[in-house]
CSV table of C-alpha atoms in Angstrom, one decimal:
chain,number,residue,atom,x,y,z
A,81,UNK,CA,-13.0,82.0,-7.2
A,82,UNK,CA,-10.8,79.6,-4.7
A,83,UNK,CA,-11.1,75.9,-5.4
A,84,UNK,CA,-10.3,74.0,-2.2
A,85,UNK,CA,-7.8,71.3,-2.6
A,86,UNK,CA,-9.6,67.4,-1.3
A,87,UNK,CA,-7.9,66.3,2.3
A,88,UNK,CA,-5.3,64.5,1.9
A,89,UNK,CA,-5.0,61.2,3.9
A,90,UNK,CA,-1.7,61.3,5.5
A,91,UNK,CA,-2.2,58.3,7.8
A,92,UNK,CA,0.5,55.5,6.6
A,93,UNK,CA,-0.4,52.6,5.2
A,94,UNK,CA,-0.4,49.5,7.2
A,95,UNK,CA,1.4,47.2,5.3
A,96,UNK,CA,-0.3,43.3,5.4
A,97,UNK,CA,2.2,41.3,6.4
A,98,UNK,CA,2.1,37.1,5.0
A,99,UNK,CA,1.7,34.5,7.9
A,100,UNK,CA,5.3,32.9,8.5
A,101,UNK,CA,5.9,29.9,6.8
A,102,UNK,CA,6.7,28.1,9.8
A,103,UNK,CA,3.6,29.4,11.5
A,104,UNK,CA,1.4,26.3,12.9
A,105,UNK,CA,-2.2,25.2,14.2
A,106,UNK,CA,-2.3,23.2,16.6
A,107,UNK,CA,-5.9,22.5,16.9
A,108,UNK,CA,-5.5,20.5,13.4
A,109,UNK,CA,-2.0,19.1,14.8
A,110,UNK,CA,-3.6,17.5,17.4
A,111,UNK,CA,-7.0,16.0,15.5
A,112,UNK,CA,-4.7,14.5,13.2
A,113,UNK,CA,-2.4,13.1,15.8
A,114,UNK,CA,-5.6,11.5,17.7
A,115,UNK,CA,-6.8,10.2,14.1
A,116,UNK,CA,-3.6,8.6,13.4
A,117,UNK,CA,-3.3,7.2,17.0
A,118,UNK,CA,-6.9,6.0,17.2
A,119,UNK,CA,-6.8,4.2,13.6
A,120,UNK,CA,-3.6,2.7,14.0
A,121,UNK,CA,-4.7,1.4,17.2
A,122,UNK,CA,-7.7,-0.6,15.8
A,123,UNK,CA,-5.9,-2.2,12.4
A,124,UNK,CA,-2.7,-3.3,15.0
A,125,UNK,CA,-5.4,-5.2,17.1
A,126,UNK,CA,-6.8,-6.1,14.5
A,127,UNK,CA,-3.6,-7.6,13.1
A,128,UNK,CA,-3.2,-9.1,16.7
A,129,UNK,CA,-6.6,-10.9,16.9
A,130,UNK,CA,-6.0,-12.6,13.6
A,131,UNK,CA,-2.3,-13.6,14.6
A,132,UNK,CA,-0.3,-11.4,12.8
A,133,UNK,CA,2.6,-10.6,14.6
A,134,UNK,CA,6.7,-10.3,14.0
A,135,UNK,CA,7.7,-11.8,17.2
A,136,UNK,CA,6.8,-13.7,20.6
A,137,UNK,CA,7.9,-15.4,23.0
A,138,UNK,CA,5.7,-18.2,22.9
A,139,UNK,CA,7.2,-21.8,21.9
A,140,UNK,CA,4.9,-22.4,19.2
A,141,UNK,CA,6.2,-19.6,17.4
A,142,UNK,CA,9.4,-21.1,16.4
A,143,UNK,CA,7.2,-23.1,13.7
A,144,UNK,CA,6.5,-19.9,12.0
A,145,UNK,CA,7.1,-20.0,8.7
A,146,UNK,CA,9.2,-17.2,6.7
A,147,UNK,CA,6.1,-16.1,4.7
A,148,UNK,CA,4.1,-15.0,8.3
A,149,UNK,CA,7.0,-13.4,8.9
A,150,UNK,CA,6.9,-11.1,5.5
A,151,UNK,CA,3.4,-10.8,6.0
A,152,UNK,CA,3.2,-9.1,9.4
A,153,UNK,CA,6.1,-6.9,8.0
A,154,UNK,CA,4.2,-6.0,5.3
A,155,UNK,CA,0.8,-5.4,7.0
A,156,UNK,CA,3.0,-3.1,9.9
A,157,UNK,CA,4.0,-0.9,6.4
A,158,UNK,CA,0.5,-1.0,5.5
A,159,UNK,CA,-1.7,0.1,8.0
A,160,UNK,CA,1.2,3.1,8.8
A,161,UNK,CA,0.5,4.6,5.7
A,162,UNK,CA,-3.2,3.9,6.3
A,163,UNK,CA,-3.2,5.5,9.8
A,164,UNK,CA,-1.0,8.4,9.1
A,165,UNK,CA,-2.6,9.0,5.6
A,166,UNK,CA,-5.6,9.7,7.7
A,167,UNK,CA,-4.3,11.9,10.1
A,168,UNK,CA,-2.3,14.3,7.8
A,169,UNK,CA,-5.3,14.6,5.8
A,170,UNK,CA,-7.6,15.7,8.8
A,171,UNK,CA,-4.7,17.9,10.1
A,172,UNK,CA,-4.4,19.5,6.0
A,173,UNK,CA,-8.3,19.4,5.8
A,174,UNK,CA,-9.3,20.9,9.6
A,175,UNK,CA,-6.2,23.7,8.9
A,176,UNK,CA,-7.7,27.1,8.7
A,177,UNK,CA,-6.5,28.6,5.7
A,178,UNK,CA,-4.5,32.4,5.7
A,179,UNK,CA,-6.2,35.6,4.5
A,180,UNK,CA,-3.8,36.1,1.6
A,181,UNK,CA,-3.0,33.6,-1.2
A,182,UNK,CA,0.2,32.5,-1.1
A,183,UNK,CA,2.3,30.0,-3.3
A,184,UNK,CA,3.2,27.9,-0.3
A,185,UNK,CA,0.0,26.7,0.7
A,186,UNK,CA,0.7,22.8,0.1
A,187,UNK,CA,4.2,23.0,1.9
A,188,UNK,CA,2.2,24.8,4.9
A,189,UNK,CA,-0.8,21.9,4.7
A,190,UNK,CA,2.3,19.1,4.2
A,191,UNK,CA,4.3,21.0,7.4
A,192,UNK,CA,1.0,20.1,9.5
A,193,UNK,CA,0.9,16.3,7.9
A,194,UNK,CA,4.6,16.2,9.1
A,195,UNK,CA,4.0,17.7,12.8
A,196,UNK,CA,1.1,15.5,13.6
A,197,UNK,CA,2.8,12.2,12.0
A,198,UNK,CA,5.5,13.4,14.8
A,199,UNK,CA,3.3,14.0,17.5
A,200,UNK,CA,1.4,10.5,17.2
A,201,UNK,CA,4.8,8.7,16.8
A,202,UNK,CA,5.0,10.5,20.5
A,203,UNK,CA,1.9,9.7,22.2
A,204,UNK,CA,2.6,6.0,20.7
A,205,UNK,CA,5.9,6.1,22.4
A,206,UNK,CA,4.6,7.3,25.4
A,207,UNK,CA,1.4,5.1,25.9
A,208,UNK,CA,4.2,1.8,25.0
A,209,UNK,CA,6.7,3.2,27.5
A,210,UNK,CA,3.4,3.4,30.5
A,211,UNK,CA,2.3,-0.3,29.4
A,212,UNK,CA,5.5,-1.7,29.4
A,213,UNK,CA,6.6,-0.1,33.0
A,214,UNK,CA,2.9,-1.5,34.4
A,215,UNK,CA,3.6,-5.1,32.9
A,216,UNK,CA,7.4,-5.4,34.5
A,217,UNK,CA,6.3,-3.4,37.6
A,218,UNK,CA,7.4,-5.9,40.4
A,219,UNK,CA,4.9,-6.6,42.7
A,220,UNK,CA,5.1,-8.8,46.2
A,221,UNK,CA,4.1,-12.1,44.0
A,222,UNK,CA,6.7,-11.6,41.6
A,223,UNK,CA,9.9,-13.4,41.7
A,224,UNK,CA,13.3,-11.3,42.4
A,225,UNK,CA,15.1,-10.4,39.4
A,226,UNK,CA,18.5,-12.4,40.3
A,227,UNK,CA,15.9,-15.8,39.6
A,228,UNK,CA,14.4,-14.6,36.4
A,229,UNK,CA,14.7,-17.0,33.6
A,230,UNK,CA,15.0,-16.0,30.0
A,231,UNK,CA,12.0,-15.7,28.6
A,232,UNK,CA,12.9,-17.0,25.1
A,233,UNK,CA,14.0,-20.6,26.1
A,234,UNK,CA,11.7,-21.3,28.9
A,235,UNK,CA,10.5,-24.5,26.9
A,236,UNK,CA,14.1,-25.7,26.8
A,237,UNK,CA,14.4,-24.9,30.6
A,238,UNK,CA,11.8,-26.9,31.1
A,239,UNK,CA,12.9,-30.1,28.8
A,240,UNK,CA,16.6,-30.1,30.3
A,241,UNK,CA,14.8,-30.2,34.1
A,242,UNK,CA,12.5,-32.4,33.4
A,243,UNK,CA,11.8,-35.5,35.6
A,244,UNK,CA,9.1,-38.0,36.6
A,245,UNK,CA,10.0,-38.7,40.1
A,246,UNK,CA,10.9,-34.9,41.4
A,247,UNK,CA,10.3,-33.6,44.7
A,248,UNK,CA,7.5,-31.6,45.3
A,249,UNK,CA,9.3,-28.9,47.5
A,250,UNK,CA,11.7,-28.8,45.6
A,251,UNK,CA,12.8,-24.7,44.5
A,252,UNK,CA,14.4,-25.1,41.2
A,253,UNK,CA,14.4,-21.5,40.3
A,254,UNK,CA,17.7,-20.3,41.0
A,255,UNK,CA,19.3,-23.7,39.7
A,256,UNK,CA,16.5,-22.5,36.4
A,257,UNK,CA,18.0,-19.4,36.1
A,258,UNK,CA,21.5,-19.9,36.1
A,259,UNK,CA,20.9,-22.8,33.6
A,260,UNK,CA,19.0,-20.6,31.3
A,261,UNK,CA,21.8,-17.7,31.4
A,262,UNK,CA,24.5,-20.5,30.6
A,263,UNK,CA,21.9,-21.7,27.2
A,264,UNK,CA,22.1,-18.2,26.4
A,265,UNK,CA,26.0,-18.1,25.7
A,266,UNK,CA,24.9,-21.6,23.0
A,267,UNK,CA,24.3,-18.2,20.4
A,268,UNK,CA,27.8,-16.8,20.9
A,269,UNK,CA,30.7,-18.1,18.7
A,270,UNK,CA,32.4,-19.9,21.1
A,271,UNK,CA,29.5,-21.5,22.0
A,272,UNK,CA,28.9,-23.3,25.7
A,273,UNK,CA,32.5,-23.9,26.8
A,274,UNK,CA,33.2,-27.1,28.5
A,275,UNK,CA,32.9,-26.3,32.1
A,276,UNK,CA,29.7,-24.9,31.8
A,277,UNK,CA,28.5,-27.7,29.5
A,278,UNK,CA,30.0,-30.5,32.5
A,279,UNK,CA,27.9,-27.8,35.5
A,280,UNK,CA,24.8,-28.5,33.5
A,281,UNK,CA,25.4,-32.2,33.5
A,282,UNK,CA,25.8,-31.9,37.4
A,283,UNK,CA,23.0,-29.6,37.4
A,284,UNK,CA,20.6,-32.1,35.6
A,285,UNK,CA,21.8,-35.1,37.6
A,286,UNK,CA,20.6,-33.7,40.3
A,287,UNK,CA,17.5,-32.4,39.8
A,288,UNK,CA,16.7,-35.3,37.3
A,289,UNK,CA,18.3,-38.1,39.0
A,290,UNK,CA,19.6,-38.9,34.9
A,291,UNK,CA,23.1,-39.8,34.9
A,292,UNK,CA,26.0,-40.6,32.7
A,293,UNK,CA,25.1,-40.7,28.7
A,294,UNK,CA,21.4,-39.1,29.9
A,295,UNK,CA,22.6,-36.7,31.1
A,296,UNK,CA,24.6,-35.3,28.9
A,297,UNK,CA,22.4,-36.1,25.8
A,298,UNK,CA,19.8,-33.9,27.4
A,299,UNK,CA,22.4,-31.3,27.9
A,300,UNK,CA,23.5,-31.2,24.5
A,301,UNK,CA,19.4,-31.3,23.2
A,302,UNK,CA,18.7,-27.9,25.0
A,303,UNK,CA,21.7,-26.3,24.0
A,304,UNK,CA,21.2,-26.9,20.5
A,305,UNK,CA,17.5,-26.5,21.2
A,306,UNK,CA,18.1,-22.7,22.6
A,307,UNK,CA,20.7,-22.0,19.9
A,308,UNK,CA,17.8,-22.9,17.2
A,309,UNK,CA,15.5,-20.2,19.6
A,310,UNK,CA,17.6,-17.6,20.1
A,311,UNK,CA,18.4,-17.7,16.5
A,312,UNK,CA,14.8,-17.4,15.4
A,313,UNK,CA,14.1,-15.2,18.3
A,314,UNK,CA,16.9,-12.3,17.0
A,315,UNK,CA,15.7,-12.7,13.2
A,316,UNK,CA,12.2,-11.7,14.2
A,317,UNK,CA,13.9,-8.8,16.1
A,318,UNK,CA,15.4,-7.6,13.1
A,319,UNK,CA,12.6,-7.6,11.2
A,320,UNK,CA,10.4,-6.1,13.4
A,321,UNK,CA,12.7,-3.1,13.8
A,322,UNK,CA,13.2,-2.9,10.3
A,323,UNK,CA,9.4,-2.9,9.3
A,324,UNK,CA,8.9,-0.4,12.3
A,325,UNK,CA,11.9,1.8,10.6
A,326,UNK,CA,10.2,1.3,7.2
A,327,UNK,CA,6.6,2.1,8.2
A,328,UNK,CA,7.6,5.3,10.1
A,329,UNK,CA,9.2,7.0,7.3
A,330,UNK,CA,6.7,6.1,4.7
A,331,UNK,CA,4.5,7.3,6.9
A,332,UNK,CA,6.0,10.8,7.1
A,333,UNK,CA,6.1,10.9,3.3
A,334,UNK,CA,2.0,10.3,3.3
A,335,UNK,CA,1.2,12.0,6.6
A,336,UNK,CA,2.3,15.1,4.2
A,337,UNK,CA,0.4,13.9,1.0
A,338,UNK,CA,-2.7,13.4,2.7
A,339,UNK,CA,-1.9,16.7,4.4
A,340,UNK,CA,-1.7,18.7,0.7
A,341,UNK,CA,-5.0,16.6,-0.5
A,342,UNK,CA,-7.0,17.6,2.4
A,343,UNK,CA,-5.9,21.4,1.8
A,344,UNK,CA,-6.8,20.9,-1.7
A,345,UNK,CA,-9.8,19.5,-0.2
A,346,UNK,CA,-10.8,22.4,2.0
A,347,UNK,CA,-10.1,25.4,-0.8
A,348,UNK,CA,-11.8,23.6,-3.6
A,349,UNK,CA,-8.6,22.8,-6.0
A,350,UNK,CA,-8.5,20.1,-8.5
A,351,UNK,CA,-8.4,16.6,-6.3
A,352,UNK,CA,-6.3,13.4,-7.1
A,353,UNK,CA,-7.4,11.0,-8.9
A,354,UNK,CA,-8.8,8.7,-5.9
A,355,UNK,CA,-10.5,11.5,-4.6
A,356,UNK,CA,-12.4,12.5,-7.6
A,357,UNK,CA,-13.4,9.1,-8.5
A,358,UNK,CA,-14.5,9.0,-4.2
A,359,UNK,CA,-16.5,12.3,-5.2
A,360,UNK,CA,-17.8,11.1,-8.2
A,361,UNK,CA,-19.1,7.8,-6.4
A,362,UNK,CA,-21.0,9.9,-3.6
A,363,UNK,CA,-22.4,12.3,-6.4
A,364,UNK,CA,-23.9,9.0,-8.0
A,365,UNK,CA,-25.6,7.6,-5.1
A,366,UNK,CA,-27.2,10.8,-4.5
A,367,UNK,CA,-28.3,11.2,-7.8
A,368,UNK,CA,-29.9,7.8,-7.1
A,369,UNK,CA,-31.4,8.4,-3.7
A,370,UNK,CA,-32.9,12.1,-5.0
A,371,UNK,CA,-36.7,11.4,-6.8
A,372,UNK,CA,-37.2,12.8,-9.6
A,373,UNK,CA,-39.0,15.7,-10.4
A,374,UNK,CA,-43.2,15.5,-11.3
A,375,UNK,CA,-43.5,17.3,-14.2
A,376,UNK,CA,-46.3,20.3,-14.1
């Protein structure tokens, strides 16, 4: 009596082989990118319809106070983290998760936070770079660019050419322009030198028709004036870049939080503490809204 032997499977095993850690989705990428574009979008005109803002051009902004100044800054920080927050957690959420378990599933959720905090930072560029090129796009209205006057001390401009009995023809932007370049040099260390301070005499004397002490006081008025200007002009320059600076990299730090709590999110781990206490709110008001049972 023989006893036959089982086949023997000799096909080789196929080995499963783990996703790359560098591996990425794009289709949650982008959502998050459009999320963090889109709320961004609203809270900054939000910000801008209730006069929050680090910088203008507009005279009455000179009067700002320090404190408006903080607060814009602070709000810019604010509604970053806000935006971006939202976007890495749709891009951690919307992520399809990998076959096999692996121990790097919150670096590959926070990778996708990161990429699509990068990517809206790039569609933001773009869309300021397309709104900025239309807005200084000369057109056949437009003045040349040689008689352009600085836009930060067009009020001065205007105070140091300033007369009662001027000629209606007359073209006063050149002599505007090359006034308003010679204010700007009032910010330098040097200062106005002497020969440009005795042209803008000349200059307002006649256009003006003001002459001797006049003249010269309202010379001396709009340079200080547009030193004062410029001077509040370049501190809401700095801050502005430095709040941008600041918001952008707190926002990568919680594009890739939100990122990690949406992938907790999506495979059921323990949530953070905001969420559950979110969770436990909704679970409430359903509780409420659900009648209760008749008995039998």
């Amino acid at each position: 009596m023989s006893i036959e032997a089982p086949p023997v499977d000799v096909t080789p095993a196929v080995r499963t082989r783990a996703p790359d850690a560098w591996t990425l989705q794009w289709t949650p990428i982008v959502a998050g990118a459009l999320t963090a574009a889109a709320v961004s979008s609203i809270l900054l005109t939000f910000a801008a319809t209730v006069g929050l803002g680090v910088s203008s051009a507009a005279p009455t902004w000179r009067d700002a106070s320090v404190a408006l100044w903080l607060l814009s800054g602070i709000y810019l920080v604010l509604q970053a983290l806000i935006s971006f927050g939202c976007g890495g957690y749709v891009a951690g959420r919307v992520r399809a998760p990998y076959d096999l378990v692996s121990d790097d599933t919150e670096r590959r959720d926070g990778m996708h936070g990161v990429t699509a905090w990068a990517l809206a930072i790039v569609l933001g560029v773009i869309l300021s770079a397309m709104i900025a090129s239309a807005a200084n796009r000369q057109s056949s209205t437009s003045p040349p660019a040689t008689t352009t006057e600085p836009s930060v001390i067009s009020y001065e401009i205007d105070h140091l050419f300033r007369s009662p009995r001027r000629v209606p023809t007359a073209d006063l932007a050149p002599a505007r322009a090359e006034a308003g370049r010679i204010l700007l040099t009032s910010s330098s260390h040097s200062g106005v030198s002497t020969d440009d301070r005795a042209y803008l005499v000349q200059l307002v004397t006649a256009t003006t028709g003001l002459t001797g002490a006049d003249a010269e006081r309202r010379v001396d008025n709009a340079i200080t004036d547009a030193r004062t200007a410029i001077k509040h002009a370049r501190a809401g320059t700095i801050i502005l870049s430095f709040s941008i600076a600041t918001a952008l990299l707190l926002g990568a730090i919680d594009a890739w939080l939100g990122a990690e709590s949406g992938g907790r999110h999506r495979d059921g781990m323990p949530l953070s503490g905001w969420m559950l206490r979110s969770n436990r709110y909704h679970r409430r008001r359903d509780m409420w809204r659900r009648p209760a049972s008749l008995p039998e």
